[in-house]
Coordinates of C-alpha atoms in Angstrom, one line a residue:
X1 CA 0.0 0.0 0.0
X2 CA 2.9 2.3 0.8
X3 CA 4.4 1.9 -2.7
X4 CA 1.1 3.1 -4.3
X5 CA 1.2 6.2 -2.2
X6 CA 4.9 6.8 -3.0
X7 CA 4.3 6.2 -6.7
X8 CA 1.3 8.6 -6.6
X9 CA 3.4 11.3 -5.1
X10 CA 6.1 10.7 -7.7
X11 CA 3.5 10.9 -10.5
X12 CA 2.1 14.2 -9.1
X13 CA 5.6 15.7 -8.8
X14 CA 6.5 14.6 -12.3
X15 CA 3.2 16.0 -13.7
X16 CA 3.7 19.4 -12.0
X17 CA 7.3 19.6 -13.2
X18 CA 6.3 18.6 -16.7
X19 CA 3.5 21.2 -16.8
X20 CA 6.1 23.9 -15.7
X21 CA 9.0 22.8 -17.9
X22 CA 7.2 22.3 -21.2
X23 CA 5.8 25.9 -21.5
X24 CA 9.3 27.2 -20.5
X25 CA 10.9 25.3 -23.4
X26 CA 8.2 26.6 -25.7
X27 CA 9.1 30.2 -24.6
X28 CA 12.8 29.5 -25.2
X29 CA 12.2 28.0 -28.6
X30 CA 9.9 30.8 -29.7
X31 CA 12.4 33.4 -28.5
X32 CA 15.2 31.7 -30.5
X33 CA 13.0 31.5 -33.6
X34 CA 12.2 35.3 -33.4
X35 CA 15.8 36.2 -32.9
X36 CA 17.0 34.0 -35.8
X37 CA 14.2 34.2 -38.3
X38 CA 11.8 37.0 -37.3
X39 CA 8.3 37.3 -36.0
X40 CA 6.8 36.2 -39.3
X41 CA 8.0 32.7 -38.8
X42 CA 6.3 32.4 -35.5
X43 CA 3.0 33.1 -37.2
X44 CA 3.8 30.8 -40.0
X45 CA 4.7 28.0 -37.7
X46 CA 1.5 28.6 -35.7
X47 CA -0.5 28.3 -38.9
X48 CA 1.3 25.0 -39.7
X49 CA 0.6 23.7 -36.2
X50 CA -3.1 24.6 -36.5
X51 CA -3.3 22.7 -39.8
X52 CA -1.6 19.7 -38.3
X53 CA -3.7 19.7 -35.2
X54 CA -6.8 19.3 -37.5
X55 CA -5.0 16.4 -39.2
X56 CA -4.2 15.0 -35.8
X57 CA -8.0 14.2 -35.4
X58 CA -7.2 11.1 -37.5
X59 CA -5.9 9.6 -34.3
X60 CA -9.5 9.5 -33.0
X61 CA -8.6 8.6 -29.4
X62 CA -6.7 5.4 -30.1
X63 CA -4.1 6.2 -27.4
X64 CA -6.9 6.2 -24.8
X65 CA -8.3 2.9 -26.0
X66 CA -4.8 1.4 -26.0
X67 CA -4.4 2.2 -22.3
X68 CA -7.8 0.6 -21.6
X69 CA -7.0 -2.5 -23.6
X70 CA -3.6 -2.9 -22.0
X71 CA -4.8 -2.7 -18.5
X72 CA -5.8 -6.3 -17.9
X73 CA -2.9 -8.0 -19.7
X74 CA -0.4 -5.8 -17.8
X75 CA -2.1 -6.5 -14.5
X76 CA -2.1 -10.3 -15.3
X77 CA 1.5 -10.1 -16.6
X78 CA 0.3 -11.6 -19.9
X79 CA 3.3 -10.6 -22.1
X80 CA 1.9 -12.5 -25.2
X81 CA -1.3 -10.5 -25.1
X82 CA 0.6 -7.2 -24.5
X83 CA 2.8 -8.0 -27.5
X84 CA -0.2 -8.7 -29.7
X85 CA -2.0 -5.6 -28.6
X86 CA 1.0 -3.4 -29.2
X87 CA 1.6 -5.0 -32.7
X88 CA -2.0 -4.2 -33.6
X89 CA -1.7 -0.6 -32.4
X90 CA 1.6 -0.2 -34.3
X91 CA -0.2 -1.1 -37.5
X92 CA -3.1 1.3 -36.7
X93 CA -0.6 4.2 -36.0
X94 CA 1.3 3.6 -39.2
X95 CA -2.0 3.8 -41.1
X96 CA -2.9 7.0 -39.1
X97 CA 0.6 8.5 -40.0
X98 CA 0.0 7.7 -43.7
X99 CA -3.5 9.3 -43.6
X100 CA -2.0 12.4 -42.0
X101 CA 0.7 12.5 -44.7
X102 CA -1.8 12.1 -47.5
X103 CA -4.2 14.7 -46.3
X104 CA -1.4 17.0 -45.3
X105 CA 0.0 16.9 -48.8
X106 CA -3.5 17.4 -50.2
X107 CA -3.7 20.6 -48.1
X108 CA -0.7 22.1 -49.9
X109 CA -2.8 23.9 -52.6
X110 CA -4.7 25.9 -50.0
X111 CA -1.6 26.8 -48.0
X112 CA -1.1 30.0 -50.0
X113 CA -4.6 31.1 -49.1
X114 CA -3.8 30.8 -45.4
X115 CA -0.6 32.8 -45.6
X116 CA -0.7 36.4 -46.5
X117 CA 1.3 37.5 -49.5
X118 CA 2.6 40.6 -47.7
X119 CA 4.4 38.5 -45.1
X120 CA 8.1 38.6 -45.8
X121 CA 9.4 35.0 -45.5
X122 CA 12.6 34.2 -47.3
X123 CA 12.1 30.5 -47.5
X124 CA 9.7 28.5 -49.5
X125 CA 6.6 28.0 -47.3
X126 CA 5.8 24.7 -49.0
X127 CA 9.1 23.2 -48.0
X128 CA 8.7 24.4 -44.5
X129 CA 5.2 23.0 -44.3
X130 CA 6.3 19.6 -45.7
X131 CA 9.0 19.4 -43.1
X132 CA 6.4 20.0 -40.4
X133 CA 4.1 17.5 -42.0
X134 CA 6.8 14.8 -42.3
X135 CA 7.9 15.3 -38.7
X136 CA 4.3 14.8 -37.5
X137 CA 3.6 11.8 -39.8
X138 CA 6.8 10.1 -38.8
X139 CA 6.0 10.3 -35.1
X140 CA 2.9 8.3 -35.8
X141 CA 4.6 5.8 -38.1
X142 CA 7.5 5.1 -35.8
X143 CA 5.2 4.6 -32.8

């Protein structure tokens, strides 16, 4: 019983620290982008992130269902069932990554409508967007 209390305390501390550290890193990264590239890139990256968050709906809560489905085999120490469930979810996440990649590439033609022509960005926005897209899709495919 004491180990549960200790583990709960550790989880609370880790959660609080994570919720403090992650925004701090975001601030540092945004400051570095502004200094190196300019304010325009922050807006551009925000637009890319908004597009990719919409595409992230393809995940449809599979991560929550995975936790629910893994609970009993982990509790019962059934490693064969855990391996089977994880292999199944690996296939699902690869399909999700492919769907995100396909729909993300399909969104390229409307990208110019979302970015104002008066914004002075030196780089090709399509290349930057595709880098963001591939980064997001690969995180699902290599799950």
